[in-house]
Structure formats: structure tokens, C-alpha cells
Amino acid sequence: MLRSGLKSASNQEWATPFRNYRDEIRQYYGECIGRELDELVTPALILDRAILNRNINRMITAIADSKIVLRPHTKVQKSTDLARIQIEAGAIGVTVSTIWEAAAMFASGVESVHIANLVVGRNKIDCLALIAKHGDLIISVDNLQNIDDIAYSLKKHGSKVSVLIDLDVGMARCGARSPKDAIELANQVATHPSMLLKGIQAYEGHCMLEPNPEVRVSLVNKAMDYAGSVLEQIAVKYPSAIVLSGGGTGTYNITGKHPSVTELQAGSFVFMDSFHGNLVPIFEISLTVLATVTARHRNRIILDAGRKSVGIDFAPPRIKNSGFVANFCAEEHAIFDIHSEDKIQLGDRLELVSGYAPTTVNLYDVIYVIEDNKVVDLWPVFPRGPQDKGFLASLQNS
Ligand SMILES: Cc1ncc(COP(=O)(O)O)c(C=O)c1O
């Protein structure tokens, strides 16, 4: 029996692009199943299944005794296979960044999806309104006109969504800039019968960049105290507003304990990388880029995994189980200086820990799932999609 929150993958016509893509990728890379790591063509994105399981269990256990539920951010993960595994483990649904990611999730049978980003533009809004018929869709808003534009399309297509008011809690990216603005947005949502006001999204991304753990704790608590107080003010008038969603891997242990927070959006904890590892070392590196040494000159080695194969935002990549950190990444070259006495030579294979997993996964078609050094499964990385006319027409007909 399927766990609540999951259905079988959709066999409707609108879901065809997702089914086809998945089948094509699995077929294209299928001959790799059963191969040893040494036999894979590099660079290759590899995921240690046992470590992944430990990371998921750690997160589920960390929040088990609180009222907080996990809705992992899958922009990092880009895999419907992994989304299903986390829901099986106890997550209540997923968070995504784009409408296309939301569509991919509904197509795969995930029932509840929160788009933690703003959806602007006619095609995307139409897609939102149509996709909302296929699952529990929660959107984020920070603009009065955008609320009306989305409501117009929802009415036209006869669908409904839940809404979180996006609140800026210090990151200065998206989100209402004051309690007054947030309340005004809530009032506007409430005028539309197609929208159910569910609460607030408050992503404290600026806190992830704070290296001092004590300062980080106080920054997060300040951000979430503020978000909690705005939610309270909104809930006085709108009792349906009960959700406060936020948190990332670098703050899961602070945001996840805050009394006002109800949903945690962390996603990188499943894979980890150099950036997040510096913040929360309790999670292990499960995702690496397998690379080959293509040149050695004295103590300098070059690997075939440059910035077109490994994310370098916020931190440089490093060689797993060593102290070696990349000096520089060109497009197809990662450059490391090792010790003269190290025996690494041309043709050797090494695993790179990415600087930043969220901008690594999207560089690949597939994640090789590894057990005991062998490929046991292939998880297609879902692509950027054309939520354009053809797709909208197939949604409309379903
Ligand atoms: C809106 C939002 N929520 C949550 C996250 C946290 O993700 P992670 O677990 O990768 O830190 C991010 C990361 O950029 C984000 O933009």
C-alpha cells in the first residue's frame, strides 16, 4: 500500500512528457546498471544509497519529537524517485522552485507540492492554474497584482490553491517588506474564493551565510520570532493561516526548534556538499562527482570535472577523504595541488565533493545510485521544461 501523500505515477496525457523523459533517460543510461564505479565514464554523478538513507533518517529523527513536519526542497535534488523515498520516510510532501518542477512532482504521484518561489508571467500562471487540478498545490505570493493575476487564471480554469504570504525576514530577496504589507497581501488573497490562505513562508537564507554558530542561532531566532509575530497578526483575522514554512539545511537545527515554525524546507541535507558541510557536519556526503585525473605536473593534478560538471557556488570542490581543495575550476578542468609524495597518477579516479550540490545536480541527466561500489539504480534528473502551449493544451484536455 502507498503511504499517504503518494499516488501511482499519472498515466494521463498531460504527464506524457515526464513519463517519456524518464523512460528515455533510463533506457539511454540503462546499460550502466550493474557496473562497477571504475567502469563509469567520467564525470559521473554518483550517490551512495546507504549514506543517503542515513541522512534522511537523521533529519526525520531530528524533528520527530517536535510539531514540525518536513517538506524537503527538491530544487536541490531534482529527482522524483528521491522525492518519493522521502515521503515514504515521513515527509509530508515537497517544496519546489518552479511550476515545471511542481508538474513533474504531480506527474510522479506526489500529492502535495509547495512552490517556494513566485510565479509570474501568463504562461506560467496558466500552467499553475491547470496543474492545480492534479494535486494539493501551495503557492507563495508577495505582490497584490500577482495575486489577482493568479486568481483570474484559477477562476478561468476552475481550480483552487493554498497560499502562503512570502515574508522577507532579512534576506532582502523576495517577500513582503513589512507586517503591514503582509497583512495587505493576506486581505487580498482572502477576496478570492479560489485561494485558501494557509500562512507564511519565511526563508532565512541570509543566516546560512553566517559562519559563527552563535551569531547564526540569534539571527535565525530573530528572523523566526518576527515571522511568528506576523503570522499571529494574520491568524487573528484568518484562522486558516496556521503554516510557517522556512529553514534550510544550514539552519534545520535552529529553525526546526523554533516554536512558531511548522514546516521545514531543507533539501541539501540528503546529498551535502562543502558549503553545507561547514555548517552542519552531522550529515554525511552522499553525492560526489566521479572524475578522472587527466594530467599531472609535479604536485599539480588536473581532473576532468570543471565548472560544467561541479557546482562551485559558496565553496570550492574538494577531493573526498583528503584535505585537497580545488585551486581553480575551468570549464572542463579542476586543478588541485597535492603533495609531491602523493602517488596519484594519470587515469586515476577520484571522487569530488561539490562546492554546492544545488548547482551540481542540474548539470547531469542522471544520478547513478551506488551500493557496494556498484550501480544499482538510475534516477533521472528532471529537466527544465517548456510549460508552453503544447503542454498547456494537453493539461487543458485532461
Ligand atoms: C526558498 C528556499 N527554501 C529552502 C532552501 C534550503 O535549501 P537547502 O537545504 O539546500 O539549504 C532554499 C535554498 O536556496 C530556498 O531558496
XYZ file of C-alpha atoms and ligand atoms in Angstrom:
414
model
C 0.000 0.000 0.000
C 1.225 3.514 -0.793
C 1.998 5.881 2.062
C -0.356 8.837 2.414
C 0.982 11.697 0.308
C 1.773 9.384 -2.604
C -0.204 8.028 -5.546
C 0.927 5.947 -8.501
C 2.528 7.973 -11.297
C -0.073 9.597 -13.545
C -0.898 7.832 -16.814
C -2.875 10.827 -18.128
C -1.882 12.539 -21.370
C -0.516 15.713 -19.742
C 2.027 13.598 -17.847
C 3.422 12.067 -21.066
C 6.492 14.375 -21.349
C 7.560 13.347 -17.841
C 6.974 9.627 -18.489
C 8.790 9.767 -21.825
C 11.740 11.692 -20.439
C 12.124 9.272 -17.572
C 11.905 6.230 -19.861
C 14.374 7.722 -22.346
C 16.973 8.529 -19.712
C 16.644 5.138 -18.075
C 16.990 3.458 -21.440
C 19.876 5.647 -22.559
C 21.937 5.021 -19.435
C 20.427 1.596 -18.661
C 23.500 -0.441 -19.625
C 25.339 1.140 -16.675
C 23.240 -0.743 -14.134
C 25.428 -3.406 -12.541
C 28.692 -1.649 -13.497
C 31.478 -1.097 -11.003
C 32.368 2.535 -10.244
C 35.631 2.045 -12.153
C 33.726 1.297 -15.335
C 31.679 4.513 -15.446
C 32.546 7.241 -17.920
C 33.545 10.388 -16.025
C 32.470 12.911 -14.939
C 29.567 11.000 -13.389
C 27.197 11.996 -10.592
C 27.129 9.228 -8.018
C 25.014 8.765 -4.922
C 25.835 6.398 -2.097
C 22.484 4.833 -1.212
C 23.485 3.788 2.330
C 24.694 7.301 3.230
C 21.593 8.848 1.658
C 19.405 6.650 3.880
C 21.362 7.685 6.973
C 20.951 11.391 6.116
C 17.196 11.030 5.612
C 16.809 9.087 8.869
C 18.874 11.689 10.732
C 16.614 14.506 9.563
C 13.398 12.588 10.275
C 14.692 11.677 13.754
C 15.813 15.265 14.452
C 12.277 16.602 14.069
C 10.418 13.526 15.308
C 9.607 14.955 18.739
C 8.508 18.364 17.510
C 5.359 19.600 15.803
C 7.434 20.449 12.740
C 6.953 18.484 9.545
C 9.449 18.051 6.719
C 8.686 19.305 3.225
C 12.144 18.939 1.598
C 13.234 21.389 -1.070
C 13.648 19.293 -4.206
C 15.201 22.030 -6.360
C 18.438 20.628 -4.970
C 17.563 17.018 -5.633
C 15.704 17.208 -8.966
C 14.573 13.598 -8.673
C 11.051 12.299 -8.329
C 12.484 8.932 -7.189
C 14.122 10.658 -4.248
C 11.004 12.702 -3.508
C 9.001 9.505 -3.164
C 11.633 7.949 -0.873
C 11.491 10.953 1.478
C 7.693 10.874 1.594
C 7.864 7.132 2.328
C 10.210 8.080 5.197
C 7.800 10.652 6.657
C 7.973 13.930 4.680
C 4.508 15.414 4.113
C 5.163 16.488 0.527
C 7.812 18.510 -1.276
C 8.940 22.069 -1.852
C 9.936 23.135 -5.377
C 11.108 26.325 -7.111
C 9.306 26.225 -10.430
C 5.979 25.347 -11.956
C 7.678 22.737 -14.128
C 9.143 21.063 -11.041
C 5.663 21.100 -9.482
C 4.216 19.478 -12.614
C 6.947 16.807 -12.579
C 6.131 16.035 -8.945
C 2.367 15.708 -9.511
C 3.045 13.558 -12.597
C 5.156 11.226 -10.446
C 2.360 10.796 -7.898
C 3.478 13.215 -5.163
C 0.240 14.674 -3.776
C 1.289 17.891 -2.039
C 3.678 20.478 -3.526
C 4.702 23.928 -2.285
C 6.249 26.305 -4.819
C 8.506 28.398 -2.582
C 9.128 30.915 -5.317
C 6.981 33.482 -7.078
C 5.113 32.539 -10.261
C 4.902 35.459 -12.658
C 4.020 35.623 -16.367
C 0.933 34.484 -18.274
C 2.126 31.055 -19.443
C 3.426 30.069 -16.053
C 0.300 31.308 -14.292
C -1.943 29.372 -16.683
C 0.187 26.310 -16.080
C -0.152 26.854 -12.317
C -3.948 27.065 -12.574
C -4.165 23.893 -14.682
C -1.656 21.864 -12.711
C -3.530 22.742 -9.509
C -6.226 20.291 -10.629
C -3.792 17.416 -10.218
C -2.744 17.743 -6.581
C -2.601 19.863 -3.454
C -0.741 22.961 -4.710
C 0.558 25.598 -2.312
C 1.898 28.822 -3.822
C 3.856 31.789 -2.457
C 2.955 35.409 -3.209
C 4.387 38.832 -2.428
C 2.527 41.157 -4.797
C -1.092 42.336 -4.981
C -1.305 42.347 -8.794
C 0.255 38.881 -8.978
C -2.414 37.589 -6.561
C -5.139 38.959 -8.823
C -3.461 37.578 -11.972
C -3.262 34.111 -10.465
C -6.850 34.302 -9.143
C -8.078 35.309 -12.607
C -6.495 32.220 -14.144
C -7.706 29.931 -11.336
C -11.263 31.161 -11.916
C -10.932 30.706 -15.683
C -9.791 27.093 -15.245
C -11.982 26.268 -12.254
C -9.167 25.338 -9.851
C -8.056 26.206 -6.318
C -4.750 26.651 -4.475
C -3.493 27.190 -0.958
C -1.447 30.346 -0.457
C 1.461 31.350 1.764
C 2.384 35.015 2.048
C 6.104 35.312 1.304
C 7.709 37.406 4.040
C 11.211 38.876 3.871
C 12.939 38.053 7.161
C 16.299 39.630 6.367
C 17.481 38.066 3.125
C 16.210 41.006 1.053
C 15.271 38.743 -1.867
C 11.532 38.200 -2.354
C 8.837 38.666 0.256
C 6.710 41.373 1.887
C 8.912 44.001 3.462
C 6.702 44.823 6.489
C 3.888 43.336 8.616
C 1.544 45.917 7.096
C 2.391 44.755 3.556
C 1.980 41.100 4.575
C -1.455 41.795 6.061
C -2.493 43.693 2.953
C -1.454 40.681 0.836
C -3.428 38.368 3.149
C -6.507 40.589 2.794
C -6.189 40.404 -0.980
C -5.867 36.614 -1.005
C -8.996 36.424 1.149
C -11.034 38.232 -1.507
C -10.584 35.308 -3.911
C -12.710 32.166 -3.361
C -10.160 30.155 -5.399
C -7.453 30.839 -2.797
C -7.161 29.478 0.725
C -4.830 31.497 2.931
C -2.656 28.945 4.727
C 0.013 31.124 6.384
C 3.501 32.426 5.765
C 6.696 31.379 4.057
C 9.797 32.942 5.596
C 13.103 31.728 4.203
C 16.037 32.893 6.317
C 18.671 32.319 3.599
C 20.928 35.119 4.881
C 21.531 33.109 8.068
C 23.136 30.214 6.103
C 25.949 32.580 5.175
C 26.757 33.385 8.827
C 29.844 31.327 9.755
C 29.701 31.982 13.513
C 27.307 29.362 15.011
C 26.246 31.567 17.919
C 25.508 34.558 15.722
C 23.658 32.195 13.354
C 21.406 30.988 16.184
C 20.494 34.521 17.185
C 19.949 35.643 13.579
C 17.620 32.696 12.880
C 15.672 33.187 16.097
C 15.266 36.885 15.367
C 14.015 36.102 11.837
C 11.577 33.445 13.021
C 10.335 35.472 16.027
C 9.435 38.172 13.529
C 7.760 35.715 11.114
C 5.852 34.161 14.024
C 4.552 37.553 15.139
C 3.365 38.413 11.618
C 1.635 35.023 11.335
C -0.116 35.654 14.660
C -1.408 39.010 13.437
C -2.731 37.471 10.220
C -4.287 34.496 12.029
C -6.406 36.808 14.219
C -8.472 37.637 11.148
C -7.858 34.435 9.151
C -7.835 31.300 11.344
C -6.897 29.141 8.334
C -3.425 30.753 8.479
C -1.552 28.159 10.521
C 1.598 27.383 8.498
C 5.015 28.953 8.971
C 7.343 27.397 6.418
C 11.099 28.073 6.275
C 14.507 26.681 7.036
C 17.352 25.190 5.067
C 19.985 22.561 5.723
C 22.291 25.113 7.361
C 19.625 26.167 9.876
C 17.496 23.000 10.243
C 18.617 22.558 13.862
C 17.646 26.121 14.827
C 14.608 26.845 12.637
C 13.483 23.284 13.274
C 13.267 24.009 17.018
C 11.614 27.403 16.820
C 8.139 27.270 18.427
C 6.442 29.255 15.643
C 7.751 27.204 12.714
C 5.551 24.378 11.403
C 7.253 23.236 8.172
C 10.917 22.736 7.317
C 12.106 23.285 3.714
C 15.647 21.859 3.986
C 16.749 19.803 0.987
C 20.544 19.697 0.610
C 20.938 17.505 3.714
C 20.235 14.412 1.598
C 23.378 14.971 -0.532
C 25.555 17.513 1.296
C 28.492 19.466 -0.175
C 31.435 21.553 1.042
C 29.316 24.639 1.762
C 26.642 22.866 3.852
C 29.223 20.524 5.437
C 30.874 23.509 7.093
C 27.542 24.482 8.681
C 26.059 21.125 9.744
C 28.731 18.400 9.701
C 26.292 15.867 11.214
C 25.077 14.998 7.712
C 27.443 12.925 5.551
C 28.485 13.418 1.942
C 26.357 11.012 -0.119
C 26.694 12.728 -3.505
C 30.002 13.051 -5.335
C 31.267 13.659 -8.838
C 33.426 10.804 -10.043
C 36.326 12.276 -12.037
C 39.491 11.094 -13.806
C 42.998 12.529 -13.457
C 43.878 13.773 -16.944
C 47.244 15.376 -16.199
C 49.929 15.517 -13.501
C 52.776 18.002 -13.466
C 54.919 17.775 -10.338
C 52.469 18.259 -7.458
C 49.660 19.642 -9.645
C 46.861 17.364 -10.867
C 44.048 18.142 -13.279
C 40.679 16.342 -13.166
C 38.109 16.157 -15.970
C 35.353 17.774 -13.856
C 35.372 21.544 -14.124
C 32.601 24.000 -13.512
C 30.446 22.374 -16.230
C 30.367 19.275 -14.010
C 30.525 20.516 -10.431
C 28.818 23.419 -8.620
C 31.290 25.897 -7.132
C 28.963 28.445 -5.543
C 29.913 29.454 -1.990
C 32.765 26.897 -1.717
C 35.337 25.210 -3.981
C 35.081 21.436 -4.591
C 37.435 19.098 -2.757
C 38.683 15.548 -3.168
C 36.700 13.206 -0.900
C 38.598 11.779 2.077
C 41.558 14.112 1.559
C 42.448 17.670 2.510
C 42.787 18.761 -1.114
C 40.629 21.675 -2.184
C 40.463 22.885 -5.807
C 42.658 25.891 -6.612
C 40.608 26.699 -9.640
C 37.887 25.233 -11.840
C 37.869 25.989 -15.561
C 35.001 24.723 -17.707
C 36.320 21.175 -18.067
C 39.271 21.157 -15.652
C 39.515 21.076 -11.863
C 43.003 21.997 -10.690
C 44.442 20.718 -7.410
C 47.867 20.933 -5.794
C 48.710 17.766 -3.896
C 51.843 16.710 -2.002
C 54.811 15.716 -4.145
C 54.942 12.324 -2.422
C 51.269 11.513 -3.235
C 51.018 8.649 -5.694
C 48.039 9.954 -7.699
C 48.686 9.499 -11.429
C 47.147 9.868 -14.859
C 43.982 7.801 -15.258
C 43.270 7.523 -11.517
C 39.687 8.074 -10.495
C 38.779 10.334 -7.610
C 35.511 11.444 -6.052
C 34.905 15.182 -5.828
C 32.722 16.691 -3.127
C 30.896 19.531 -4.853
C 31.192 23.073 -3.547
C 27.427 23.387 -3.783
C 25.128 20.444 -4.581
C 22.141 22.550 -5.764
C 24.141 23.775 -8.787
C 25.756 20.386 -9.418
C 22.786 18.056 -9.885
C 21.242 20.159 -12.665
C 24.406 19.639 -14.760
C 23.582 15.916 -15.231
C 20.905 13.759 -16.899
C 21.101 11.044 -14.308
C 22.173 10.190 -10.777
C 23.915 6.805 -10.524
C 22.760 5.159 -7.320
C 25.619 3.133 -5.833
C 25.666 0.253 -3.375
C 28.916 -1.575 -2.553
C 30.711 0.266 -5.360
C 28.195 -0.893 -7.981
C 25.460 0.977 -9.856
C 22.150 -0.421 -8.591
C 19.730 2.174 -9.978
C 19.447 5.255 -12.206
C 17.468 8.295 -11.118
C 16.746 10.711 -13.949
C 17.375 14.355 -13.078
C 14.266 16.135 -14.226
C 14.848 18.770 -16.850
C 13.896 22.406 -17.265
C 10.574 22.279 -19.015
C 8.633 24.091 -21.658
C 5.436 24.962 -19.788
C 4.277 26.311 -23.109
C 1.353 25.964 -25.487
C 1.569 22.215 -26.266
C 1.860 21.301 -22.602
C -0.901 23.721 -21.597
C -3.187 22.243 -24.284
C -2.609 18.702 -23.011
C -3.309 19.865 -19.451
C -6.490 21.550 -20.616
C -7.704 18.362 -22.303
C -7.085 16.107 -19.331
C 13.109 29.125 -0.501
C 14.164 28.177 -0.044
N 13.868 27.322 0.951
C 14.784 26.462 1.428
C 16.051 26.411 0.888
C 17.027 25.486 1.571
O 17.642 24.574 0.862
P 18.943 23.842 1.375
O 18.516 22.703 2.161
O 19.589 23.498 0.087
O 19.767 24.787 2.184
C 16.412 27.282 -0.159
C 17.760 27.252 -0.720
O 18.189 28.045 -1.522
C 15.432 28.188 -0.635
O 15.708 29.063 -1.620
